[in-house]
Coordinates of C-alpha atoms in Angstrom, one line a residue:
Chain A
X20 CA 24.6 12.9 26.8
X21 CA 24.5 13.3 30.6
X22 CA 21.1 14.9 30.2
X23 CA 19.9 12.0 28.0
X24 CA 21.0 9.4 30.6
X25 CA 19.3 11.5 33.3
X26 CA 16.1 11.7 31.3
X27 CA 16.0 8.0 30.7
X28 CA 13.4 6.4 32.8
X29 CA 13.5 2.7 33.3
X30 CA 9.8 2.4 34.2
X31 CA 8.7 4.1 30.9
X32 CA 11.2 2.0 29.0
X33 CA 9.9 -1.2 30.6
X34 CA 6.2 -0.3 29.9
X35 CA 7.0 0.9 26.4
X36 CA 8.9 -2.3 25.5
X37 CA 6.2 -4.5 27.0
X38 CA 3.2 -2.7 25.5
X39 CA 4.9 -2.2 22.1
X40 CA 6.0 -5.9 21.7
X41 CA 2.5 -6.9 22.9
X42 CA 1.0 -4.6 20.4
X43 CA 3.1 -5.9 17.5
X44 CA 2.2 -9.5 18.4
X45 CA -1.5 -8.7 18.9
X46 CA -1.7 -6.6 15.7
X47 CA 0.2 -9.3 13.7
X48 CA -2.4 -11.9 14.6
X49 CA -5.6 -9.8 14.5
X50 CA -4.8 -7.0 12.0
X51 CA -1.8 -7.2 9.8
X52 CA -2.0 -10.8 8.8
X53 CA -5.7 -10.6 7.8
X54 CA -5.2 -7.2 6.1
X55 CA -2.2 -8.2 4.1
X56 CA -3.7 -11.6 3.3
X57 CA -6.9 -10.0 2.0
X58 CA -5.0 -7.4 0.1
X59 CA -2.8 -10.0 -1.5
X60 CA -5.8 -12.1 -2.3
X61 CA -7.5 -9.2 -3.9
X62 CA -4.4 -8.4 -5.9
X63 CA -4.1 -12.0 -7.0
X64 CA -7.8 -11.9 -7.9
X65 CA -7.3 -8.8 -10.0
X66 CA -4.2 -10.4 -11.7
X67 CA -6.2 -13.5 -12.4
X68 CA -9.1 -11.6 -13.7
X69 CA -6.9 -9.6 -16.0
X70 CA -5.2 -12.8 -17.2
X71 CA -8.6 -14.4 -17.8
X72 CA -9.7 -11.3 -19.7
X73 CA -6.6 -11.5 -21.8
X74 CA -7.2 -15.2 -22.5
X75 CA -10.8 -14.5 -23.4
X76 CA -9.6 -11.8 -25.8
X77 CA -7.2 -14.2 -27.4
X78 CA -9.9 -16.9 -27.6
X79 CA -12.2 -14.4 -29.2
X80 CA -9.5 -13.5 -31.7
X81 CA -9.1 -17.2 -32.4
X82 CA -12.8 -17.7 -32.8
X83 CA -12.9 -14.7 -35.2
X84 CA -10.0 -16.0 -37.2
X85 CA -11.6 -19.5 -37.3
X86 CA -14.9 -18.2 -38.5
X87 CA -13.1 -16.1 -41.1
X88 CA -11.2 -19.1 -42.2
X89 CA -14.4 -21.1 -42.4
X90 CA -16.1 -18.3 -44.4
X91 CA -13.1 -18.2 -46.7
X92 CA -13.2 -22.0 -47.1
X93 CA -16.9 -21.9 -47.8
X94 CA -16.5 -19.2 -50.3
X95 CA -13.7 -21.2 -52.0
X96 CA -15.9 -24.2 -52.0
X97 CA -18.8 -22.4 -53.5
X98 CA -16.4 -21.0 -56.1
X99 CA -15.1 -24.4 -56.9
X100 CA -18.6 -25.9 -57.0
X101 CA -19.8 -23.2 -59.3
X102 CA -16.8 -23.7 -61.5
X103 CA -17.4 -27.4 -61.6
X104 CA -21.0 -26.9 -62.5
X105 CA -20.1 -24.5 -65.2
X106 CA -17.6 -27.0 -66.6
X107 CA -20.1 -29.8 -66.4
X108 CA -22.6 -27.7 -68.2
X109 CA -20.2 -26.7 -70.9
X110 CA -19.1 -30.3 -71.3
X111 CA -22.7 -31.5 -71.4
X112 CA -23.5 -28.9 -74.0
X113 CA -20.4 -29.8 -76.0
X114 CA -21.1 -33.5 -75.7
X115 CA -24.7 -33.2 -76.8
X116 CA -23.7 -31.0 -79.6
X117 CA -21.2 -33.6 -80.7
X118 CA -23.6 -36.4 -80.3
X119 CA -26.3 -34.5 -82.2
X120 CA -23.9 -33.8 -84.9
X121 CA -22.8 -37.4 -85.1
X122 CA -26.5 -38.5 -85.1
X123 CA -27.4 -36.0 -87.7
X124 CA -24.5 -37.0 -89.9
X125 CA -25.5 -40.5 -89.6
X126 CA -29.1 -39.8 -90.4
X127 CA -28.1 -37.7 -93.4
X128 CA -25.9 -40.5 -94.6
X129 CA -28.6 -43.0 -94.2
X130 CA -31.0 -40.7 -96.0
X131 CA -28.5 -40.2 -98.8
X132 CA -27.9 -44.0 -99.0
X133 CA -31.7 -44.5 -99.1
X134 CA -32.1 -41.9 -101.7
X135 CA -29.3 -43.4 -103.7
X136 CA -30.8 -46.9 -103.6
X137 CA -34.2 -45.5 -104.4
X138 CA -32.7 -43.6 -107.3
X139 CA -30.9 -46.8 -108.5
X140 CA -34.1 -48.8 -108.2
X141 CA -36.0 -46.1 -110.0
X142 CA -33.4 -45.9 -112.7
X143 CA -33.5 -49.6 -113.1
X144 CA -37.2 -49.6 -113.2
X145 CA -37.2 -46.8 -115.8
X146 CA -34.6 -48.8 -117.7
X147 CA -36.7 -52.0 -117.8
X148 CA -39.8 -50.0 -118.6
X149 CA -38.0 -48.2 -121.4
X150 CA -36.7 -51.6 -122.7
X151 CA -40.2 -53.1 -122.6
X152 CA -41.6 -50.0 -124.2
X153 CA -39.0 -50.0 -127.0
X154 CA -39.5 -53.7 -127.5
X155 CA -43.2 -53.2 -127.7
X156 CA -42.7 -50.2 -130.1
X157 CA -40.2 -52.2 -132.1
X158 CA -42.6 -55.1 -132.2
X159 CA -45.4 -52.8 -133.3
X160 CA -43.1 -51.2 -135.9
X161 CA -41.9 -54.5 -137.2
X162 CA -45.4 -55.8 -137.3
X163 CA -46.5 -52.7 -139.2
X164 CA -43.5 -53.0 -141.7
X165 CA -43.7 -56.6 -142.2
X166 CA -47.4 -56.6 -143.0
X167 CA -46.9 -56.6 -146.9
X168 CA -44.8 -58.8 -149.0
X169 CA -42.6 -56.2 -150.7
X170 CA -41.5 -54.7 -147.5
X171 CA -40.6 -58.2 -146.2
X172 CA -38.6 -58.9 -149.2
X173 CA -36.8 -55.5 -149.0
X174 CA -35.8 -56.2 -145.5
X175 CA -34.5 -59.6 -146.4
X176 CA -32.4 -58.0 -149.1
X177 CA -31.0 -55.3 -146.7
X178 CA -30.2 -58.0 -144.2
X179 CA -28.6 -60.1 -146.9
X180 CA -26.6 -57.1 -147.9
X181 CA -25.3 -56.6 -144.5
X182 CA -24.2 -60.1 -144.3
X183 CA -22.1 -59.8 -147.4
X184 CA -20.3 -57.0 -146.0
X185 CA -19.5 -59.2 -143.1
Chain B
X20 CA -1.7 42.2 37.4
X21 CA 1.6 40.5 36.5
X22 CA 0.3 37.5 38.2
X23 CA -2.7 37.4 36.0
X24 CA -0.6 37.8 32.9
X25 CA 1.6 34.9 33.9
X26 CA -1.6 33.1 34.6
X27 CA -2.5 33.6 31.0
X28 CA 0.8 32.3 30.0
X29 CA 0.3 29.1 31.8
X30 CA -3.0 28.7 30.3
X31 CA -1.8 29.1 26.8
X32 CA 1.1 26.9 27.4
X33 CA -1.2 24.1 28.6
X34 CA -3.4 24.6 25.5
X35 CA -0.9 25.9 23.2
X36 CA -2.2 23.8 20.4
X37 CA -5.9 24.3 20.8
X38 CA -6.5 27.0 18.3
X39 CA -10.2 26.8 18.9
X40 CA -9.8 27.6 22.6
X41 CA -11.6 30.7 23.7
X42 CA -10.9 32.3 27.0
X43 CA -13.2 34.5 29.0
X44 CA -12.1 37.3 31.1
X45 CA -11.4 36.3 34.7
X46 CA -14.5 36.1 36.8
X47 CA -14.0 35.9 40.5
X48 CA -10.3 35.5 39.8
X49 CA -10.7 32.1 38.1
X50 CA -10.2 31.8 34.4
X51 CA -12.8 29.8 32.7
X52 CA -12.0 28.0 29.5
X53 CA -14.5 27.2 26.8
X54 CA -12.9 24.9 24.4
X55 CA -14.5 23.7 21.3
X56 CA -12.7 20.5 20.6
X57 CA -11.1 20.0 17.3
X58 CA -13.6 18.1 15.2
X59 CA -11.4 17.1 12.3
X60 CA -11.1 13.6 13.5
X61 CA -14.1 11.8 15.0
X62 CA -11.9 9.5 17.1
X63 CA -10.1 12.4 18.6
X64 CA -13.3 14.2 19.6
X65 CA -14.7 10.9 20.9
X66 CA -11.5 10.5 22.9
X67 CA -11.7 14.1 24.2
X68 CA -15.3 13.4 25.2
X69 CA -14.4 10.4 27.2
X70 CA -11.5 12.3 28.7
X71 CA -13.9 15.1 29.6
X72 CA -16.2 12.6 31.3
X73 CA -13.3 11.1 33.2
X74 CA -12.2 14.6 34.2
X75 CA -15.6 15.6 35.5
X76 CA -15.5 12.7 37.8
X77 CA -12.1 13.1 39.2
X78 CA -10.9 16.6 38.5
X79 CA -12.7 18.3 41.2
X80 CA -11.8 15.6 43.7
X81 CA -8.2 16.1 42.8
X82 CA -8.1 19.8 42.3
X83 CA -6.0 21.0 45.2
X84 CA -5.6 24.5 46.4
X85 CA -2.0 24.8 47.2
X86 CA 0.3 27.7 48.1
X87 CA 2.3 29.2 45.3
X88 CA 5.9 28.7 46.3
X89 CA 7.5 30.1 43.2
X90 CA 6.6 33.7 44.0
X91 CA 10.0 35.1 43.2
X92 CA 10.5 33.8 39.7
X93 CA 10.2 36.0 36.7
X94 CA 8.2 35.2 33.6
X95 CA 11.0 33.9 31.5
X96 CA 12.1 31.4 34.1
X97 CA 8.5 30.4 34.6
X98 CA 8.1 29.7 30.9
X99 CA 11.4 27.8 30.7
X100 CA 10.3 25.7 33.7
X101 CA 6.9 25.1 32.2
X102 CA 8.4 23.9 28.9
X103 CA 10.9 21.8 30.8
X104 CA 8.2 20.3 32.8
X105 CA 6.0 19.6 29.8
X106 CA 8.8 17.7 28.0
X107 CA 9.1 15.3 30.8
X108 CA 6.9 12.4 31.6
X109 CA 4.6 13.0 34.6
X110 CA 3.1 10.9 37.3
X111 CA -0.4 12.3 36.9
X112 CA -2.4 13.2 33.9
X113 CA -2.6 16.9 34.5
X114 CA -4.1 18.9 31.6
X115 CA -3.5 22.3 33.0
X116 CA -3.4 24.3 36.2
X117 CA -5.0 27.5 37.2
X118 CA -3.4 29.9 39.6
X119 CA -6.0 31.8 41.5
X120 CA -5.8 35.4 42.8
X121 CA -5.0 34.2 46.3
X122 CA -1.9 32.6 45.0
X123 CA -3.1 29.0 45.1
X124 CA -2.9 26.6 42.2
X125 CA -5.7 24.5 40.9
X126 CA -4.7 21.4 38.9
X127 CA -7.1 20.0 36.5
X128 CA -6.4 16.3 35.6
X129 CA -6.5 12.9 37.2
X130 CA -4.0 10.9 39.2
X131 CA -2.3 7.8 37.9
X132 CA -1.1 4.7 39.8
X133 CA 2.5 4.9 41.1
X134 CA 4.2 1.5 41.2
X135 CA 7.6 1.4 43.0
X136 CA 9.9 -1.4 43.8
X137 CA 11.6 -0.5 47.1
X138 CA 12.1 -3.6 49.1
X139 CA 8.8 -4.9 48.0
X140 CA 6.1 -3.6 45.7
X141 CA 4.5 -0.3 46.6
X142 CA 1.4 0.8 44.7
X143 CA -0.3 4.0 45.5
X144 CA -2.1 6.9 43.7
X145 CA -0.1 9.8 42.5
X146 CA -2.5 12.1 44.2
X147 CA -0.5 11.5 47.3
X148 CA 2.3 13.6 45.8
X149 CA 0.0 16.6 45.4
X150 CA 1.7 17.4 42.1
X151 CA 5.1 17.3 43.7
X152 CA 4.2 19.6 46.4
X153 CA 3.8 17.0 49.2
X154 CA 5.7 14.1 50.6
X155 CA 4.0 10.8 50.0
X156 CA 4.2 8.4 52.9
X157 CA 3.7 4.7 52.0
X158 CA 4.4 1.8 54.5
X159 CA 6.7 4.1 56.5
X160 CA 8.7 5.2 53.6
X161 CA 8.7 8.7 52.3
X162 CA 8.8 9.7 48.7
X163 CA 8.9 13.0 46.9
X164 CA 8.7 14.1 43.3
X165 CA 11.5 16.2 42.2
X166 CA 11.8 17.2 38.5
X167 CA 9.3 14.4 37.6
X168 CA 11.4 11.7 39.3
X169 CA 10.6 10.0 42.5
X170 CA 13.2 10.2 45.3
X171 CA 13.2 8.6 48.7
X172 CA 13.3 11.2 51.4
X173 CA 12.8 11.6 55.1
X174 CA 9.5 12.7 56.5
X175 CA 10.2 16.3 55.8
X176 CA 10.9 15.7 52.2
X177 CA 14.5 16.9 52.2
X178 CA 16.4 16.6 48.9
X179 CA 20.1 16.6 49.2
X180 CA 22.2 18.0 46.3
X181 CA 25.7 17.4 45.1
X182 CA 27.9 20.3 43.9
X183 CA 26.2 20.2 40.4
X184 CA 22.8 20.6 42.0
X185 CA 21.8 17.0 41.3
X186 CA 19.7 15.2 43.8
X187 CA 21.7 12.6 45.6
X188 CA 18.7 10.9 47.3
X189 CA 18.0 7.2 46.6
X190 CA 15.8 6.5 43.7
X191 CA 13.5 3.5 44.0
X192 CA 12.8 1.5 40.9
X193 CA 9.9 3.3 39.3
X194 CA 7.4 1.3 37.2
X195 CA 4.6 3.8 37.5
X196 CA 1.8 4.1 35.0
X197 CA 2.8 7.6 34.0
X198 CA 1.1 9.9 31.5
X199 CA 3.3 8.5 28.8
X200 CA 2.4 4.9 29.6
X201 CA -1.3 5.9 29.5
X202 CA -0.9 7.5 26.1
X203 CA 1.1 4.4 24.8
X204 CA -1.8 2.2 26.1
X205 CA -4.4 4.5 24.5
X206 CA -2.5 4.6 21.2
X207 CA -2.2 0.8 21.2
X208 CA -5.9 0.4 21.9
X209 CA -6.8 2.8 19.2
X210 CA -4.5 1.1 16.7
X211 CA -5.9 -2.3 17.7
X212 CA -9.5 -1.2 17.2
X213 CA -8.7 0.7 14.0
X214 CA -6.8 -2.1 12.2
X215 CA -8.9 -4.9 13.6
X216 CA -11.9 -3.0 12.1
X217 CA -10.1 -2.7 8.8
X218 CA -9.2 -6.4 8.8
X219 CA -12.8 -7.3 9.6
X220 CA -14.2 -5.0 6.9
X221 CA -12.4 -7.0 4.3
X222 CA -14.2 -10.1 5.3
X223 CA -17.5 -8.3 5.3
X224 CA -17.3 -6.3 2.2
X225 CA -15.5 -8.7 -0.1
X226 CA -12.0 -7.4 0.1
X227 CA -12.9 -3.8 -0.1
X228 CA -12.1 -1.6 2.9
X229 CA -14.8 0.6 4.5
X230 CA -14.8 3.7 6.5
X231 CA -11.5 4.9 7.9
X232 CA -9.9 1.8 6.4
X233 CA -10.1 3.6 3.0
X234 CA -7.7 6.1 4.4
X235 CA -5.4 3.7 6.1
X236 CA -5.3 1.0 3.5
X237 CA -3.2 3.0 0.9
X238 CA -0.7 3.8 3.7
X239 CA -0.5 0.1 4.6
X240 CA 0.1 -0.7 1.0
X241 CA 2.6 2.1 0.7
X242 CA 4.6 0.7 3.6
X243 CA 4.5 -2.7 2.0
X244 CA 5.4 -1.7 -1.5
X245 CA 7.7 1.3 -1.2
X246 CA 9.3 0.7 2.2
X247 CA 9.4 -3.1 2.9
X248 CA 9.6 -4.6 -0.6
X249 CA 11.8 -1.8 -1.9
X250 CA 14.3 -2.2 0.9
X251 CA 14.1 -5.8 2.0
X252 CA 13.1 -7.5 -1.2
X253 CA 10.2 -9.6 -2.4
X254 CA 11.5 -12.8 -0.8
X255 CA 12.0 -11.8 2.9
X256 CA 9.9 -8.7 3.5
X257 CA 6.9 -10.6 5.0
X258 CA 8.3 -11.4 8.4
X259 CA 9.2 -7.7 9.0
X260 CA 5.8 -6.4 8.0
X261 CA 4.1 -6.6 11.4
X262 CA 6.9 -4.6 13.0
X263 CA 7.2 -2.0 10.3
X264 CA 3.5 -1.3 10.1
X265 CA 3.1 -1.2 13.9
X266 CA 6.1 1.1 14.4
X267 CA 5.0 3.4 11.7
X268 CA 1.4 3.9 12.9
X269 CA 2.6 3.9 16.6
X270 CA 5.1 6.7 16.1
X271 CA 2.7 8.6 13.8
X272 CA -0.2 8.5 16.2
X273 CA 1.9 9.3 19.2
X274 CA 3.4 12.2 17.3
X275 CA 0.0 13.5 16.4
X276 CA -1.2 13.1 20.0
X277 CA 1.8 15.2 20.9
X278 CA 0.2 18.0 18.8
X279 CA -3.1 17.9 20.6
X280 CA -3.8 19.9 23.8
X281 CA -3.3 16.7 25.8
X282 CA 0.2 17.9 26.1
X283 CA 1.9 14.5 25.9
X284 CA 5.5 14.1 24.7
X285 CA 5.9 10.4 24.3
X286 CA 7.9 10.0 21.1
X287 CA 10.1 12.9 22.3
X288 CA 11.0 10.8 25.4
X289 CA 14.3 9.0 25.2
X290 CA 13.1 5.9 27.0
X291 CA 10.4 5.3 24.4
X292 CA 12.8 5.9 21.4
X293 CA 15.4 3.6 23.1
X294 CA 12.8 0.9 23.4
X295 CA 11.8 1.2 19.7
X296 CA 15.4 1.3 18.5
X297 CA 16.2 -1.8 20.6
X298 CA 13.4 -3.7 18.8
X299 CA 14.9 -2.7 15.5
X300 CA 18.4 -3.6 16.7
X301 CA 17.3 -7.0 17.9
X302 CA 15.2 -7.8 14.8
X303 CA 18.1 -6.7 12.5
X304 CA 20.7 -8.9 14.2
X305 CA 18.6 -11.9 15.2
X306 CA 17.3 -12.3 11.6
X307 CA 20.7 -11.6 10.0
X308 CA 21.7 -14.0 7.3
X309 CA 25.1 -15.6 6.8
X310 CA 25.9 -13.0 4.2
X311 CA 25.1 -10.2 6.7
X312 CA 27.6 -11.5 9.3
X313 CA 30.1 -12.3 6.6
X314 CA 29.9 -8.8 5.4
X315 CA 30.5 -7.6 9.0
X316 CA 33.5 -9.7 9.7
X317 CA 34.9 -10.2 6.3
X318 CA 33.9 -7.1 4.3
X319 CA 36.5 -7.6 1.6
X320 CA 35.8 -11.2 0.9
X321 CA 38.0 -13.1 -1.5
X322 CA 39.2 -10.0 -3.3
X323 CA 42.5 -10.0 -1.3
X324 CA 44.8 -12.6 0.2
X325 CA 44.5 -12.9 4.0
X326 CA 47.8 -11.2 4.7
X327 CA 46.6 -8.2 2.7
X328 CA 43.3 -8.0 4.6
X329 CA 44.8 -8.4 8.0
X330 CA 46.1 -4.8 8.5
X331 CA 42.9 -3.4 7.0
X332 CA 40.7 -5.5 9.2
X333 CA 42.3 -4.1 12.3
X334 CA 40.5 -0.9 11.4
X335 CA 37.5 -2.1 9.4
X336 CA 36.1 -4.7 11.7
X337 CA 35.8 -2.4 14.8
X338 CA 34.1 0.1 12.5
X339 CA 31.6 -2.5 11.2
X340 CA 30.9 -3.7 14.7
X341 CA 30.4 -0.1 15.9
X342 CA 28.1 0.4 12.9
X343 CA 25.7 -2.3 14.3
X344 CA 25.1 -0.1 17.3
X345 CA 25.3 3.3 15.6
X346 CA 22.5 2.5 13.2
X347 CA 19.8 2.0 15.8
X348 CA 21.4 4.7 18.0
X349 CA 20.9 7.2 15.2
X350 CA 17.3 6.1 14.9
X351 CA 16.6 6.8 18.5
X352 CA 18.4 10.1 18.7
X353 CA 16.8 11.3 15.5
X354 CA 13.2 10.6 16.6
X355 CA 13.8 11.9 20.1
X356 CA 15.6 15.1 19.0
X357 CA 13.1 16.0 16.3
X358 CA 10.0 15.6 18.5
X359 CA 11.6 17.2 21.5
X360 CA 12.8 20.2 19.3
X361 CA 9.4 20.6 17.7
X362 CA 7.8 20.8 21.1
X363 CA 10.4 23.2 22.4
X364 CA 10.1 25.5 19.4
X365 CA 6.3 25.7 19.4
X366 CA 6.1 26.2 23.2
X367 CA 8.8 28.8 23.1
X368 CA 7.0 30.7 20.4
X369 CA 3.9 30.7 22.4
X370 CA 5.8 31.7 25.4
X371 CA 7.2 34.7 23.4
X372 CA 3.7 36.0 23.1
X373 CA 3.6 36.7 26.8
X374 CA 7.1 38.0 26.9
X375 CA 6.5 40.5 24.1
X376 CA 3.1 41.6 25.5
X377 CA 2.7 44.0 22.6
X378 CA 0.3 44.4 19.7
X379 CA 3.0 43.6 17.2
X380 CA 5.1 41.0 18.9
X381 CA 2.4 38.7 20.3
X382 CA 0.3 38.2 17.0
X383 CA 3.6 37.7 15.2
X384 CA 4.7 34.9 17.6
X385 CA 1.2 33.5 17.5
X386 CA 1.4 33.4 13.7
X387 CA 4.8 31.8 13.9
X388 CA 3.6 29.2 16.4
X389 CA 0.7 28.4 14.2
X390 CA 2.9 28.0 11.1
X391 CA 5.4 25.8 13.1
X392 CA 2.5 23.7 14.4
X393 CA 1.4 23.1 10.8
X394 CA 5.0 22.1 10.0
X395 CA 5.0 19.8 13.1
X396 CA 2.0 17.9 11.6
X397 CA 4.2 17.2 8.6
X398 CA 7.1 16.4 10.8
X399 CA 5.0 13.9 12.8
X400 CA 4.4 11.9 9.6
X401 CA 7.9 12.4 8.3
X402 CA 9.6 11.1 11.5
X403 CA 7.3 8.0 11.5
X404 CA 8.2 7.5 7.9
X405 CA 12.0 7.9 8.4
X406 CA 12.0 5.6 11.4
X407 CA 10.1 2.9 9.4
X408 CA 12.2 3.5 6.3
X409 CA 15.5 3.2 8.0
X410 CA 14.4 0.2 10.0
X411 CA 13.4 -1.4 6.7
X412 CA 16.8 -0.5 5.3
X413 CA 18.6 -2.1 8.2
X414 CA 16.5 -5.2 7.8
X415 CA 17.4 -5.1 4.1
X416 CA 21.1 -5.2 5.1
X417 CA 20.4 -8.1 7.5
X418 CA 18.6 -10.2 4.9
X419 CA 21.0 -9.7 2.0
X420 CA 21.8 -12.8 0.1
X421 CA 24.2 -12.5 -2.7
X422 CA 27.4 -13.8 -4.2
X423 CA 29.9 -11.7 -2.3
X424 CA 32.7 -11.7 -4.8
X425 CA 30.5 -10.5 -7.6
X426 CA 28.8 -7.8 -5.7
X427 CA 32.0 -5.9 -4.9

């Protein structure tokens, strides 16, 4: 300890204190502050850049998800449209079939009715013609039979015989 | 012949860490060194170049041929004295000295200004002391260097001793620009240029360091993240950063300078470590929070009634108060002792080479000295780290803020 005290030099202590404190103040202003500031700035920059990259990644994911959703929706829509079209087509076919059937039936019925009436008319015509023919035949027959006197008298007798029965 | 050997010893001691130094055989009795400076660090080689220029201008003007007055000493005492001398601060920047065949000593180096306060300011060149061999006469006062301290003497330079062989002469207040001060100034300048350059390179290169900054930036970040934030906390670390960074690089650089052939021992000087520790002490206590002071004077808090605490506090509070001073004291002693010890060990091992003077002993001690020097490079960094780390720890205590009752 005595050696230490003896070794202690006030002059060197004075200069050391002065120069060291001066150095600290000088370096603080001209070196440490700018160095630490730029390092901090750089670190913040890196942090921000990383955060931005992370955000971008998230955004990208969102965009991908969105487009996927969009695609899915489109696909569903297409599916729905196709389905609807198919339904419409089926319905259309079914409707037209129905309508055709109804129309056909109607036409058949009309035809049948027409045929029937034609038939009736034809039958009636045939009837009247047959009646006329039979009247004509009968007239001709009667005219033939009643041409001589004996035959007329026989007929009168037959007719009178019938009346008696009555 | 023995003279020549001891001559070699001096030489090696002066340059004990320049592994690249090559020595030629004495020619005309003068040893000529050829040193290839260590090129690992450009700044170091630049510095050595500047120093060499400086030397060439002044060295030969200063180089004095003086009589050798230590003729009777043996080699061991010479080495011990040399180590002793090296560990102390000196008033001139002497790099080494050469003893010539005629017994005169040639000092290579340059003088530094001596500033004394002795009934008025006295400023003169340290060349007046002739490396402690002459009495300097300034304004009618006589001064003499004795064991690296300036004493006021009479015209003949008589030093009076007490019974313990301590000088009793009056010591004027000495504010000289010593070798240590020069190194502190150079280190400060180097740090300023280095880190100012780093700060500027951020602005120029878009927040990316350039050149040596690439090496220093991770260290700055390490101090911020693992020393300051880890010990002080995210909230309050910022205001301590300038001190922590400065003290780390300051100690580290000076420690490293101590390992160069410049032969400086600044961080191993008690005055320097005291000054550093006082800054830590002041910062700790001036920025102490309410909790810090409460912890000091009321360590048990509300966990006990006052009459229970009273007898405990008679012991506890003095211990806590003593602790305030012991913490920085341990800092200053640790740094001082480690650097001092490192220098002593390396120099002693090199000194051993000249004591052994054998084919086995000398290479062995050279190898040891080399190994220890490598360890010293690590110690240089380690001591800077420890000083910074512990300072941060103390700042951490000073800036603690917590609910006292819960924390205990």
